[in-house]
Amino acid sequence: MQVQFELNGEAVITDVEPRTTLADCIRDGLRKTGTHVGCEHGVCGACTVLINGDAVRACLVLAVQVQGDKVVTIEGLSGDELSPLQVAFRKHHALQCGFCTPGFITTAHALLTNEPNVNEERVRDVLSGNLCRCTGYIPIVEAVLDARIHYARGEE
Ligand code: FES
Ligand code: FES
């Protein structure tokens, strides 16, 4: 089947099997390999992308379901420079192997866009759906809290 959508601001048209997940379409077909695939059944959050601004697990969505939608991956969140969330993750050492990081950043981006003054409890609650085997989560939460000021100023 042919599917057409916007990926990181650019129109794409691609052929997929009806059973192809959005994660596989993005990674294998469109070569945006910043979207990682871990569990492949909606548990780890590594594959999280933005669909029309919402954080969504790309392993649980079929590519054909995003017809006409706006999809943003980790590659679409920064230009020539790192985004405020990426800078905060680096500052707080919020990653080690980095496998989980794109999912955390896309999830946090959707949260901070909608709730720039979010408190720590809410950050922990929202990020509880993303798994990290390295960091112990504390620096990730600190990084997201640190990035809030940029979203409050509209600098994301
Ligand atoms: S790979 Fe999608 S949630 Fe784990
Ligand atoms: S930094 Fe390794 S899984 Fe999170």
Tab-separated table of N, CA, C and O in Angstrom, residues 4 8 13 26-28 31 39 42 62 113 124 137 139 148 156:
chain	number	residue	atom	x	y	z
A	4	GLN	N	1.157	8.312	2.514
A	4	GLN	CA	1.731	9.648	2.361
A	4	GLN	C	1.543	10.394	3.673
A	4	GLN	O	0.446	10.434	4.228
A	8	ASN	N	9.101	14.922	9.766
A	8	ASN	CA	10.042	15.988	10.143
A	8	ASN	C	9.955	17.178	9.189
A	8	ASN	O	10.964	17.740	8.765
A	13	ILE	N	6.228	9.939	0.516
A	13	ILE	CA	5.324	8.933	-0.042
A	13	ILE	C	6.128	7.632	-0.084
A	13	ILE	O	7.236	7.611	-0.629
A	26	ILE	N	9.720	3.910	9.380
A	26	ILE	CA	10.621	5.042	9.608
A	26	ILE	C	12.082	4.598	9.568
A	26	ILE	O	12.922	5.237	8.938
A	27	ARG	N	12.371	3.500	10.234
A	27	ARG	CA	13.772	3.053	10.339
A	27	ARG	C	14.267	2.401	9.046
A	27	ARG	O	15.307	2.780	8.504
A	28	ASP	N	13.531	1.421	8.577
A	28	ASP	CA	14.031	0.621	7.462
A	28	ASP	C	13.742	1.268	6.111
A	28	ASP	O	14.602	1.267	5.228
A	31	ARG	N	14.893	5.421	6.701
A	31	ARG	CA	16.251	5.542	7.230
A	31	ARG	C	16.404	6.605	8.323
A	31	ARG	O	17.491	7.204	8.459
A	39	CYS	N	11.322	-3.399	22.668
A	39	CYS	CA	10.436	-4.516	22.974
A	39	CYS	C	9.526	-4.901	21.815
A	39	CYS	O	9.070	-6.032	21.728
A	42	GLY	N	5.128	-2.194	22.778
A	42	GLY	CA	4.532	-1.093	23.513
A	42	GLY	C	4.942	-0.940	24.963
A	42	GLY	O	4.299	-0.182	25.697
A	62	LEU	N	0.461	1.092	12.785
A	62	LEU	CA	0.799	0.670	11.424
A	62	LEU	C	1.122	1.903	10.593
A	62	LEU	O	0.516	2.972	10.768
A	113	THR	N	5.712	20.656	25.855
A	113	THR	CA	4.984	21.511	24.914
A	113	THR	C	3.584	21.806	25.436
A	113	THR	O	3.087	22.937	25.347
A	124	ARG	N	7.645	12.482	36.478
A	124	ARG	CA	7.898	11.075	36.819
A	124	ARG	C	6.762	10.187	36.336
A	124	ARG	O	6.990	9.071	35.845
A	137	TYR	N	17.228	6.890	36.209
A	137	TYR	CA	16.128	7.837	35.990
A	137	TYR	C	16.314	9.221	36.620
A	137	TYR	O	15.779	10.198	36.116
A	139	PRO	N	18.786	11.491	36.791
A	139	PRO	CA	19.265	12.559	35.908
A	139	PRO	C	18.317	12.868	34.753
A	139	PRO	O	18.275	14.011	34.270
A	148	ARG	N	12.360	22.923	31.303
A	148	ARG	CA	11.030	23.547	31.338
A	148	ARG	C	11.079	25.028	30.967
A	148	ARG	O	10.205	25.525	30.255
A	156	GLU	N	11.581	26.091	22.493
A	156	GLU	CA	11.848	24.684	22.208
A	156	GLU	C	12.180	24.473	20.749
A	156	GLU	O	12.673	23.451	20.373
